[in-house]
mmCIF file of C-alpha atoms in Angstrom:
data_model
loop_
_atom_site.group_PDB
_atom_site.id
_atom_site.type_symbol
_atom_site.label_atom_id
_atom_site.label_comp_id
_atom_site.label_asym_id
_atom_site.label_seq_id
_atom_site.Cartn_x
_atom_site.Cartn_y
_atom_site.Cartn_z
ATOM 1 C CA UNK X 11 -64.933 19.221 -28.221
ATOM 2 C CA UNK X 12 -67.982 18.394 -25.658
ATOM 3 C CA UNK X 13 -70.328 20.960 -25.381
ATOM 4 C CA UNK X 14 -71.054 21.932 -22.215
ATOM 5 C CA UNK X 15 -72.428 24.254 -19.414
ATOM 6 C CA UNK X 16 -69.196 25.920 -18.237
ATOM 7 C CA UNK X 17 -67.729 25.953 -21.758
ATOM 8 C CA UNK X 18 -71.001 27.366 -22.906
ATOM 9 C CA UNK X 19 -70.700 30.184 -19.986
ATOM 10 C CA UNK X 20 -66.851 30.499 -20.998
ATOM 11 C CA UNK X 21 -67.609 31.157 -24.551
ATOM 12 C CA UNK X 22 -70.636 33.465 -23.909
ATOM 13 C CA UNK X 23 -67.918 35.518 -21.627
ATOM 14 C CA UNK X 24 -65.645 35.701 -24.681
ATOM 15 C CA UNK X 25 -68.479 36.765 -26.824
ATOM 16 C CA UNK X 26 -69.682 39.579 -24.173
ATOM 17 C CA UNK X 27 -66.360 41.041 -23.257
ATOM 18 C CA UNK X 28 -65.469 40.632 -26.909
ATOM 19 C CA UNK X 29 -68.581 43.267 -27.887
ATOM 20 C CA UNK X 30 -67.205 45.285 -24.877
ATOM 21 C CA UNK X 31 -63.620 45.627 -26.593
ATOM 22 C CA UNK X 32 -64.837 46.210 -29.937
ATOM 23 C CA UNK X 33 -66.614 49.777 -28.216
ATOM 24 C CA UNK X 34 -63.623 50.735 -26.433
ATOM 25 C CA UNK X 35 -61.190 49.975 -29.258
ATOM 26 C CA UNK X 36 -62.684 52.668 -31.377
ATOM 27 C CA UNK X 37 -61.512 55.013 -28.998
ATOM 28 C CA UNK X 38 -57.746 53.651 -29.368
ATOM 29 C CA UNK X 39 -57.781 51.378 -26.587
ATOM 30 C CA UNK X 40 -56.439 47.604 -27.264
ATOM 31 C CA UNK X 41 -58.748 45.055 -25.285
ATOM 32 C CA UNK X 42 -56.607 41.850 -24.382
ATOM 33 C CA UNK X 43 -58.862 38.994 -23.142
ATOM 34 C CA UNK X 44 -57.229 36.527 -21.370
ATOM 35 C CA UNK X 45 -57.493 33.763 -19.657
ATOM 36 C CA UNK X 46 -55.224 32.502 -16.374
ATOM 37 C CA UNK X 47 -54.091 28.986 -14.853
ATOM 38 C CA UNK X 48 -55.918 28.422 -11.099
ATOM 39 C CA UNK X 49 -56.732 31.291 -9.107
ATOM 40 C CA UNK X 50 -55.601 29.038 -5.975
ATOM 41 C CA UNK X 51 -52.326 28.281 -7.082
ATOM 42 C CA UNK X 52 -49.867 30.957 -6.554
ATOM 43 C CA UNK X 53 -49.045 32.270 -10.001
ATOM 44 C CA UNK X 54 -52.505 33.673 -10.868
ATOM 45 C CA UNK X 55 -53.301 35.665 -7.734
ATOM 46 C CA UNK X 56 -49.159 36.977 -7.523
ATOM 47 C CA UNK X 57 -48.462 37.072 -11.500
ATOM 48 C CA UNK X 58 -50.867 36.804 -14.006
ATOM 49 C CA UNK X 59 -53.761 38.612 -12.916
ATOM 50 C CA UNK X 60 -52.433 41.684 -11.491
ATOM 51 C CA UNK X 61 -50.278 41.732 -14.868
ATOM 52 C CA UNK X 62 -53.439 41.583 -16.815
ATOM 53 C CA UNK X 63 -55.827 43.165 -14.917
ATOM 54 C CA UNK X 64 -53.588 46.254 -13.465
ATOM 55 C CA UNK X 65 -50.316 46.370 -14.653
ATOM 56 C CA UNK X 66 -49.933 46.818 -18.486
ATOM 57 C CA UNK X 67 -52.701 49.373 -18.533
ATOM 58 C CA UNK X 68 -50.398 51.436 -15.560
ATOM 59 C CA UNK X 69 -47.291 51.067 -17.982
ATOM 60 C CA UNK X 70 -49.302 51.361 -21.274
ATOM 61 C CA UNK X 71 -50.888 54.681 -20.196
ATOM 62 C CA UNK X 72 -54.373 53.292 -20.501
ATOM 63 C CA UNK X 73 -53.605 52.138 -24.352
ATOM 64 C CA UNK X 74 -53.517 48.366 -23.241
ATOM 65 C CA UNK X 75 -56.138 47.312 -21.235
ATOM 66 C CA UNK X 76 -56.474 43.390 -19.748
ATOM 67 C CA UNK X 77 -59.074 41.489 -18.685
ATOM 68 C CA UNK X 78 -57.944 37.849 -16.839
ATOM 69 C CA UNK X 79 -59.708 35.321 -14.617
ATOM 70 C CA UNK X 80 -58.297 32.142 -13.620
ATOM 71 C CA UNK X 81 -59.875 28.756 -15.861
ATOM 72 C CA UNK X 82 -61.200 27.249 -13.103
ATOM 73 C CA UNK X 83 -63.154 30.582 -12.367
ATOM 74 C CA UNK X 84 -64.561 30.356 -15.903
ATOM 75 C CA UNK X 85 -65.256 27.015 -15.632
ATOM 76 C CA UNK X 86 -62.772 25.520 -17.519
ATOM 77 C CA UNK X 87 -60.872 22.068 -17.317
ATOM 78 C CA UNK X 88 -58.546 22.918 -19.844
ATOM 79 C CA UNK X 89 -58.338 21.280 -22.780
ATOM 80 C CA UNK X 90 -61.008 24.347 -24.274
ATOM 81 C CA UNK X 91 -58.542 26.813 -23.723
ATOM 82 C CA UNK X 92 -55.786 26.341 -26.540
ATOM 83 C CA UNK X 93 -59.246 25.956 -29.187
ATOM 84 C CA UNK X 94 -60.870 29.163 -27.685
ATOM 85 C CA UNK X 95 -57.401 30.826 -28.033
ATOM 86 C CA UNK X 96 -56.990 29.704 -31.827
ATOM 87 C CA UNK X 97 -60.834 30.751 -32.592
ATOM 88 C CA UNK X 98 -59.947 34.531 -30.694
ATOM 89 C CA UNK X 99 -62.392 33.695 -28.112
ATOM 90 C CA UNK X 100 -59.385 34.941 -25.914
ATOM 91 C CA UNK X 101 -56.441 36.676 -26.987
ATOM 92 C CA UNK X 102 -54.012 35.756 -24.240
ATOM 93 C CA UNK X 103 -53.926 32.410 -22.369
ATOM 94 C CA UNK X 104 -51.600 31.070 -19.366
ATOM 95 C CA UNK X 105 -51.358 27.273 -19.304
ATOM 96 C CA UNK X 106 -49.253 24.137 -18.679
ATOM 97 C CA UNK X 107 -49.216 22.192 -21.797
ATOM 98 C CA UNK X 108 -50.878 18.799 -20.337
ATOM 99 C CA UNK X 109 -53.968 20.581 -19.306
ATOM 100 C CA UNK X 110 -54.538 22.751 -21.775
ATOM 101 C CA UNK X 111 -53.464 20.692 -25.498
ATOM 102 C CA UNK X 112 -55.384 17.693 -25.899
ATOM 103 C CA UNK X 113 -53.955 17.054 -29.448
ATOM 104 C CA UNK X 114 -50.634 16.595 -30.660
ATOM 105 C CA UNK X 115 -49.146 17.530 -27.752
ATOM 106 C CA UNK X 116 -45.802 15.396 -27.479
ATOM 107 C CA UNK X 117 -43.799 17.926 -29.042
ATOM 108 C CA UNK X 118 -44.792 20.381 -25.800
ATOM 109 C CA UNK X 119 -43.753 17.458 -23.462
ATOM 110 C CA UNK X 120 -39.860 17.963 -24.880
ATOM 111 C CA UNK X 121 -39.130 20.871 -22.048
ATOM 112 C CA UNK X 122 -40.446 19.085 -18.938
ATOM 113 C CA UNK X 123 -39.690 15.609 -19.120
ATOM 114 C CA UNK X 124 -40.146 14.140 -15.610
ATOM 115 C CA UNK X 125 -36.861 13.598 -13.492
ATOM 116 C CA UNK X 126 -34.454 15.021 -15.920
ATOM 117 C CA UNK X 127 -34.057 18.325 -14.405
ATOM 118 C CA UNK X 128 -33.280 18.491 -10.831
ATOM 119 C CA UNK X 129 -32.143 22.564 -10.459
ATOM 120 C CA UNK X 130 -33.617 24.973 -11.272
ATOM 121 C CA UNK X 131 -30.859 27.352 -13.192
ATOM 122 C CA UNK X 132 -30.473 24.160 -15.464
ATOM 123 C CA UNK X 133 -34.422 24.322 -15.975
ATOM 124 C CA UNK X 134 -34.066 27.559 -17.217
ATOM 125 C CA UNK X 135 -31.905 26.789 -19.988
ATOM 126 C CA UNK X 136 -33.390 24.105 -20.848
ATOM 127 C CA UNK X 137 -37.254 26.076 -21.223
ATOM 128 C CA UNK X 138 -34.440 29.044 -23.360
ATOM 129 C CA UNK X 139 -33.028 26.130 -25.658
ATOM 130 C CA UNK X 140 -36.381 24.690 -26.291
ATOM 131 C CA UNK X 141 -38.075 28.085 -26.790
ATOM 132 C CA UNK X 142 -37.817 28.504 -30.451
ATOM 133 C CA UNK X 143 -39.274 24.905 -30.815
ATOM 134 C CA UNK X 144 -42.178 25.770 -28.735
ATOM 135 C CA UNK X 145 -42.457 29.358 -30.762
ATOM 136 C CA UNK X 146 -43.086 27.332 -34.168
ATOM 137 C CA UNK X 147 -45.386 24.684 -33.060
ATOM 138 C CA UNK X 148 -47.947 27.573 -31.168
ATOM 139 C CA UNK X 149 -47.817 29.357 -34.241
ATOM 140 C CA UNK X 150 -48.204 26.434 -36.558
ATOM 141 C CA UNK X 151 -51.198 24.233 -33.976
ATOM 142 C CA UNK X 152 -52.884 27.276 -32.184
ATOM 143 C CA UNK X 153 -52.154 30.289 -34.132
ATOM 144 C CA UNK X 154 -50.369 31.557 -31.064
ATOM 145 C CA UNK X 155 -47.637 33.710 -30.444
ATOM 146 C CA UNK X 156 -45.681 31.874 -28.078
ATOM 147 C CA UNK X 157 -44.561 34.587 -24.981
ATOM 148 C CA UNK X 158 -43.241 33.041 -21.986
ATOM 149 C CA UNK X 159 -42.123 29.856 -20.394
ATOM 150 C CA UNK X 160 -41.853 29.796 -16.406
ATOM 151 C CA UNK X 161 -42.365 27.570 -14.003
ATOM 152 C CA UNK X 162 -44.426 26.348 -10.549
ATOM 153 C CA UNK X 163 -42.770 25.708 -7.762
ATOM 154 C CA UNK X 164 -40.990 21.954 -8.444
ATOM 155 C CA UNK X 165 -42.899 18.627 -8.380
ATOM 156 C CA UNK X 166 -42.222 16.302 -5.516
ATOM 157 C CA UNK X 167 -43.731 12.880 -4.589
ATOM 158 C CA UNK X 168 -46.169 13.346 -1.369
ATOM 159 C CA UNK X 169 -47.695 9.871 0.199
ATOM 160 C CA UNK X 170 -49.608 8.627 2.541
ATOM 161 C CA UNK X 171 -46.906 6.074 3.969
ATOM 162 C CA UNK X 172 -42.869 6.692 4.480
ATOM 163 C CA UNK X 173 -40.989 6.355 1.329
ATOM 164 C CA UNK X 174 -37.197 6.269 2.028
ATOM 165 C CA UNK X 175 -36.391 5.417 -1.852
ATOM 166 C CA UNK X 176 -37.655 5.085 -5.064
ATOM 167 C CA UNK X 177 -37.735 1.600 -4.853
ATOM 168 C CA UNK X 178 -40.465 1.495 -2.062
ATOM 169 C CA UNK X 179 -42.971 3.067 -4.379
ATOM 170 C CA UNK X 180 -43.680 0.138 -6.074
ATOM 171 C CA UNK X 181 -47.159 -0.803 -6.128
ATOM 172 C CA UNK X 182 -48.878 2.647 -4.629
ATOM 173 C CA UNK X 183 -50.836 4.420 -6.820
ATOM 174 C CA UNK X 184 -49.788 7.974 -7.566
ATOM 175 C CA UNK X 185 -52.174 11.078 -9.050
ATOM 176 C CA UNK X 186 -49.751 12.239 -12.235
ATOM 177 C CA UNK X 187 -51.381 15.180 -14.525
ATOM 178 C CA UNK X 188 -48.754 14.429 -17.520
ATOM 179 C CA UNK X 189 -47.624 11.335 -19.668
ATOM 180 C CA UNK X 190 -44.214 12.160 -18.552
ATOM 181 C CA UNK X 191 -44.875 11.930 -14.712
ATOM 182 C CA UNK X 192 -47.255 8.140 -15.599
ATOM 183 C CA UNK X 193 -43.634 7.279 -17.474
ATOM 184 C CA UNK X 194 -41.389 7.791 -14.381
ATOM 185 C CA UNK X 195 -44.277 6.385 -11.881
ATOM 186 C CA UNK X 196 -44.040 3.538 -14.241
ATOM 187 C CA UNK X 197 -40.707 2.833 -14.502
ATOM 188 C CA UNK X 198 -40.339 3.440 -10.734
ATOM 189 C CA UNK X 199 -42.729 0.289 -10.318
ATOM 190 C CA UNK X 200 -45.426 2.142 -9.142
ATOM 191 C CA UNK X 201 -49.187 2.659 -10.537
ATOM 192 C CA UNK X 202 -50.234 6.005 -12.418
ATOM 193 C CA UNK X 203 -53.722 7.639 -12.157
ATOM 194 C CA UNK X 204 -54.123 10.570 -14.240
ATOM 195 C CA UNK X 205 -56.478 13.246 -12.675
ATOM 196 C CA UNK X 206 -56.777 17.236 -12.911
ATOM 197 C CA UNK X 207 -55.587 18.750 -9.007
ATOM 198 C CA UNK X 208 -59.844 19.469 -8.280
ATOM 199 C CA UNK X 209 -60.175 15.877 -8.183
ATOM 200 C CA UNK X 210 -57.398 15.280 -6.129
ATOM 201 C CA UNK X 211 -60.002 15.803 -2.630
ATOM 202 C CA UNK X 212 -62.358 13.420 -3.276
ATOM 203 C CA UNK X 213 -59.698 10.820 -4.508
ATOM 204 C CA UNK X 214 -58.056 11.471 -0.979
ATOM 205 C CA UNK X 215 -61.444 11.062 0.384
ATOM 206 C CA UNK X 216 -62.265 7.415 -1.014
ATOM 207 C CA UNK X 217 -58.295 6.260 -0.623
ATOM 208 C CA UNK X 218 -57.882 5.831 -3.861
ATOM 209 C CA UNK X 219 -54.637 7.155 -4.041
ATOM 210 C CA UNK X 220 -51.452 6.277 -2.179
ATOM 211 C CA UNK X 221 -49.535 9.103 -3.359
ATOM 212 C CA UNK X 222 -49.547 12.532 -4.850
ATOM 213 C CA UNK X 223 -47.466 14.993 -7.378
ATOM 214 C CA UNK X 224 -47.362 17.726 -7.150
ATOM 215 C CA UNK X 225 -45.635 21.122 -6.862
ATOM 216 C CA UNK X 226 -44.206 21.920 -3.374
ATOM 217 C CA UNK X 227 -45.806 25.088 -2.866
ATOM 218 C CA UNK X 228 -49.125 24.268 -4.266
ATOM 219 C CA UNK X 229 -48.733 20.870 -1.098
ATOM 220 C CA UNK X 230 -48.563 23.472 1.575
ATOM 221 C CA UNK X 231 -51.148 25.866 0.176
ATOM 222 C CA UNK X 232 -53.297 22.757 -0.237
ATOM 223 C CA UNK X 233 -52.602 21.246 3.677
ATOM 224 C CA UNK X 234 -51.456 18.030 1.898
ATOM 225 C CA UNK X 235 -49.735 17.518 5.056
ATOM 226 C CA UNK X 236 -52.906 16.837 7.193
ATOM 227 C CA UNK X 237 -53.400 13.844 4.331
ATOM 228 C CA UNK X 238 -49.627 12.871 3.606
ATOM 229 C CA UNK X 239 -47.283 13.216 6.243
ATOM 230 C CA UNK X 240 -44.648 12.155 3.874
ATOM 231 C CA UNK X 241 -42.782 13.646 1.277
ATOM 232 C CA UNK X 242 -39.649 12.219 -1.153
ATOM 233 C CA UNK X 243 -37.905 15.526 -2.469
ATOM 234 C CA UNK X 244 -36.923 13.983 -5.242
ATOM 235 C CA UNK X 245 -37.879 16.561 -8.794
ATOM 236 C CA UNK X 246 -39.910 14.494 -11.015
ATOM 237 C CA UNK X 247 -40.752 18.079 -12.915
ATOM 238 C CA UNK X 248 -41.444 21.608 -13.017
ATOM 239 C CA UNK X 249 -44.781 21.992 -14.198
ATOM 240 C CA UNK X 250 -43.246 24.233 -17.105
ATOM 241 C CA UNK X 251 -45.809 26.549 -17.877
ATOM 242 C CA UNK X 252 -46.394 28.926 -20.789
ATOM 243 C CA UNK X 253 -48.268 32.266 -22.131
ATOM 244 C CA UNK X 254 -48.744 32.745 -25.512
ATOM 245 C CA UNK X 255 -51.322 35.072 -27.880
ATOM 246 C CA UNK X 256 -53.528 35.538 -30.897
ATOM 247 C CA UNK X 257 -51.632 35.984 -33.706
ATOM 248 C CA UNK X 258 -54.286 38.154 -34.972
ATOM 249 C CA UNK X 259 -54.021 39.757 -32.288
ATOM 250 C CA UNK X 260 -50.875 40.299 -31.911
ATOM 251 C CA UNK X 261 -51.305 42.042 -35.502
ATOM 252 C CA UNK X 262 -53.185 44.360 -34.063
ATOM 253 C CA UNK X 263 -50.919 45.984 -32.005
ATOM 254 C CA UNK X 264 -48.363 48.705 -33.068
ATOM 255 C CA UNK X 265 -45.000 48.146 -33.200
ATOM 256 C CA UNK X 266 -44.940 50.213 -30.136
ATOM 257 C CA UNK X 267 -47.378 48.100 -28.333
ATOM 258 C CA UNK X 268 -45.667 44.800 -29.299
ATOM 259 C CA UNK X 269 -42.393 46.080 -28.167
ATOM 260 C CA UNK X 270 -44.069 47.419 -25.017
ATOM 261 C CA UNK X 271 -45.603 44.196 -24.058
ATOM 262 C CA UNK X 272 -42.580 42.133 -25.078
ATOM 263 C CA UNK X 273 -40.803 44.049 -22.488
ATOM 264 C CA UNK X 274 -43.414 44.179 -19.884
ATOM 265 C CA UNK X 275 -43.498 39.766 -20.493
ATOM 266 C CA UNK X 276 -39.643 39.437 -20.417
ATOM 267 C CA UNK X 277 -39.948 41.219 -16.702
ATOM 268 C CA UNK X 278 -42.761 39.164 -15.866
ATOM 269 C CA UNK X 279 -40.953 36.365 -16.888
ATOM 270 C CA UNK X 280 -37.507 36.662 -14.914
ATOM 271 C CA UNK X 281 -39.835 37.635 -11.611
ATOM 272 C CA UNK X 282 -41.766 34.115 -12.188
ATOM 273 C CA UNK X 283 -38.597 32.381 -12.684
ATOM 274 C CA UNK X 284 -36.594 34.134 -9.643
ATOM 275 C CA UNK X 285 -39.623 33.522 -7.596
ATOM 276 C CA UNK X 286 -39.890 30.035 -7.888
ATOM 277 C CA UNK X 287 -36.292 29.267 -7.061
ATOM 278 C CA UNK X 288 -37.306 31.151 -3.707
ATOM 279 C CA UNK X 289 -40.922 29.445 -3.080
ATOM 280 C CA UNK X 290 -39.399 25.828 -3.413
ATOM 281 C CA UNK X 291 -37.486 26.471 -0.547
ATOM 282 C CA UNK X 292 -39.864 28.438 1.706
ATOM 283 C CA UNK X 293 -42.323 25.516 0.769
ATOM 284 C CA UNK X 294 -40.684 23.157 1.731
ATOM 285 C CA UNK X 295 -39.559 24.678 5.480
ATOM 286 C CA UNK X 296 -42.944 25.530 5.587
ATOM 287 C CA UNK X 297 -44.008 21.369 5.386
ATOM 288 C CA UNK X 298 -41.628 20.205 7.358
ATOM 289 C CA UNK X 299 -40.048 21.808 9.985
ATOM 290 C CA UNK X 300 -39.830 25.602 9.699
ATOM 291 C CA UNK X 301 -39.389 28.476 9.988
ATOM 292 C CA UNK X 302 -42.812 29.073 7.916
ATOM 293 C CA UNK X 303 -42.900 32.740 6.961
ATOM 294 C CA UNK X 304 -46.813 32.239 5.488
ATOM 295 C CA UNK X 305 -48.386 30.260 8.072
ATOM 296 C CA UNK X 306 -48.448 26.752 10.150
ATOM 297 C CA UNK X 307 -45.972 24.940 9.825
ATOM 298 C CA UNK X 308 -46.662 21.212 8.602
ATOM 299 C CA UNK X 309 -44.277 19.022 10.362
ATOM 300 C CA UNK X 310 -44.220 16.481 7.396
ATOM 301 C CA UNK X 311 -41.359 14.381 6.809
ATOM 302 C CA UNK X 312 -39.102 14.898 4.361
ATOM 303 C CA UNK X 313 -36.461 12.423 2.306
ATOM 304 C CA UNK X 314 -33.996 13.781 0.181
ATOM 305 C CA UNK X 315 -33.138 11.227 -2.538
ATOM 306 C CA UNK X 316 -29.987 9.310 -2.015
ATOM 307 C CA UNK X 317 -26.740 8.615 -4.992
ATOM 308 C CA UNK X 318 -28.355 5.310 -5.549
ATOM 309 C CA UNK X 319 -31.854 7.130 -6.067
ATOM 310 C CA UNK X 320 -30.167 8.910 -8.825
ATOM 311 C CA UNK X 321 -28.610 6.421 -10.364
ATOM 312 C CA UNK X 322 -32.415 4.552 -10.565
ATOM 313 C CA UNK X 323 -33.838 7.928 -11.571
ATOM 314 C CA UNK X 324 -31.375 7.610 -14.435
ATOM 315 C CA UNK X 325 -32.055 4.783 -15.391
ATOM 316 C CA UNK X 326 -35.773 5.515 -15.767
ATOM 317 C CA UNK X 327 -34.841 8.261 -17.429
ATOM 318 C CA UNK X 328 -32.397 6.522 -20.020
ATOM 319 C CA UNK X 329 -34.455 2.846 -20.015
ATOM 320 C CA UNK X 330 -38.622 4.895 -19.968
ATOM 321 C CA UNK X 331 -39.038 8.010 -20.139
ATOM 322 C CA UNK X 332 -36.650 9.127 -23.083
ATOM 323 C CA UNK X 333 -37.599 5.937 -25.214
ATOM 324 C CA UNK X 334 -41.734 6.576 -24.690
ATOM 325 C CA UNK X 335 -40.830 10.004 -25.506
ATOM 326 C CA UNK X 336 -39.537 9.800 -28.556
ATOM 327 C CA UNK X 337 -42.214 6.919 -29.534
ATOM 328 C CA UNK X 338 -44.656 9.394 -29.218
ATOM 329 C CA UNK X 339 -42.492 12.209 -30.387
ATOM 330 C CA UNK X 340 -41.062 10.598 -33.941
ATOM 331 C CA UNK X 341 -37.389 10.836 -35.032
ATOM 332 C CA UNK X 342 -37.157 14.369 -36.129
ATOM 333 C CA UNK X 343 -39.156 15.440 -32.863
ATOM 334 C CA UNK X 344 -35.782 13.536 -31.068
ATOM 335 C CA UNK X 345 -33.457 14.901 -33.200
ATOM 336 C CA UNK X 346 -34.379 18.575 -32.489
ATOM 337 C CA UNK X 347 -34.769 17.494 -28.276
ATOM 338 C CA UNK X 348 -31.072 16.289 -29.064
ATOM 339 C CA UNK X 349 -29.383 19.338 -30.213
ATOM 340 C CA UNK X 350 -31.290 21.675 -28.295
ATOM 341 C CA UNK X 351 -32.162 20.314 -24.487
ATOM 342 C CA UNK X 352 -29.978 16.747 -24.886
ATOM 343 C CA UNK X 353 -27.182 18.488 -25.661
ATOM 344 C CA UNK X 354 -27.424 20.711 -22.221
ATOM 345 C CA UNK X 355 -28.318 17.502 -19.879
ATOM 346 C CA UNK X 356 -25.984 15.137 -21.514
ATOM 347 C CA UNK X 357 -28.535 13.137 -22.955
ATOM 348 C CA UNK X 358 -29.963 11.666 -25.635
ATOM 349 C CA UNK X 359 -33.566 10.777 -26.965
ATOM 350 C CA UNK X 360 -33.648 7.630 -28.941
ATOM 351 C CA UNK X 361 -36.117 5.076 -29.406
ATOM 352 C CA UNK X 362 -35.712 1.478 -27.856
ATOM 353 C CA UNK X 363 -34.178 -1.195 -30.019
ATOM 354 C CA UNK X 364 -36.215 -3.730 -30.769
#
């Protein structure tokens, strides 16, 4: 891993509120250190920091106490935060698994692949039937109690030009943050370019990108509509999201803590989930045409995908993104993805013949 300023200050943090937790623990008080997604994207400011910071102290009585700030607050880019989680730098860490695992990650991929999915109640069991995959390869990479999976608001295609169909993004070149999204851009004709959402500005700025996805909440929040007028509504992903902790952390706890905080993180998890089913939809009134219950309204234009966009999206889906995936995967990785999540979408992953 590069060694840096902000990782040095992020580390240094750890370190300090580390010593601060190992005074307060003598007096019976658990520390939990943790570390949150963006602090402007929705999900921090709403979910994971007032869980951390306020809530399981109110409901612990004072015996759990959190401490949370967003990565991009500490300086992060994401990729540090899985190794600082393994080392114990923090105990607790929200992330989506394209940001934050730079190794090995393909196995992660097997809940989210882009375009599959396209409501949100099928999402959900999906992210339940892949679960106990997910729980054995945190423990077995990160040494990381895997404890939630929940989503942002959907991923939708947001451009610069009208897009009717899939077919007329050939050629433009769309910002992607996973190899699943560059797999369906690909397949759709069109051009990848892989870059975190903080470089997404200056990209705009220098028209160097013809398109964007991203979530639909996190386009209005962003006044992507003063930039891209256009949006195709078509889900090319969730942006499946997960929280997971130090084992040796986890250790520490009582068996009255654990069960306390696996109940306080089941809540936590079915307001996230509920949530997001409702932000997709205010989002999207809110970029188009109203009514907009959280501010201006963006008066983009919006394109629901047609039957035959489907049928091309599942054809992608069958002819790139399933094959790559299970390239990158290997054959028992498929095999799982089969009986688990193929088995709910009617689909199988299966490498191409050649």
């Amino acid at each position: 891993m590069k060694t840096n300023k902000n990782c040095i200050a992020a580390l240094l943090l750890g370190l300090v509120i580390a010593a601060t937790s190992s005074l307060v623990i003598a007096n019976d008080t658990i520390i939990i250190k943790a570390v949150g997604t963006w602090g402007y994207f929705h999900n921090y400011p709403k979910h994971e920091g007032p869980f951390w910071n306020q809530h399981i102290a109110d409901v612990s009585g004072g015996e759990i106490v959190g401490e949370i700030k967003p990565q991009d607050e500490l300086g992060l880019r994401g990729f540090e935060i899985m190794r600082l989680l393994k080392n114990g730098v923090f105990d607790f860490a929200f992330g989506l698994p394209g940001y934050a695992m730079e190794e090995e990650s393909e196995i992660f991929e097997g809940a989210d692949l882009s375009s599959l999915v396209q409501n949100i109640a099928v999402q959900r069991r999906v992210a339940d039937a892949y679960f106990p995959t997910l729980e054995r390869a945190f423990a077995e990479k990160y040494n990381a109690r895997l404890m939630i999976l929940y989503p942002f608001p959907s991923q939708m295609i947001w451009c610069k030009q009208p897009v009717n169909t899939i077919e007329e993004l050939q050629g433009r070149r769309i910002r992607v943050f996973l190899r699943t999204l560059a797999d369906f851009v690909e397949g759709a004709g069109a051009i990848p370019v892989n870059m975190p959402y903080q470089d997404v500005p200056e990209a705009l700025g220098n028209n160097s990108l013809d398109c964007i996805i991203t979530g639909t909440m996190s386009a209005y929040n962003a006044e992507l509509y003063k930039e891209m007028p256009y949006g195709f509504t078509l889900r090319v992903g969730w942006g499946l999201a997960f929280g997971a902790m130090n084992i040796d952390k986890w250790n520490r706890l009582s068996e009255a803590q654990k069960q306390l905080l696996e109940k306080e993180i089941a809540i936590l998890t079915e307001q996230m989930w509920q949530e997001t089913a409702k932000e997709d939809d205010k989002a999207l009134a809110c970029l188009s045409s109203g009514p907009c219950p959280v501010g201006e309204i963006g008066s983009m234009v919006l394109v629901e995908p047609s039957e035959k966009d489907l049928a091309i999206r599942d054809q992608i889906a069958r002819d790139v993104i399933l094959p790559r995936w299970t390239e990158r995967c290997g054959p028992e990785c498929a095999a799982n993805w089969n009986r688990t999540v193929g088995k709910i979408l009617g689909l199988r992953a299966e490498a191409r013949i050649r």
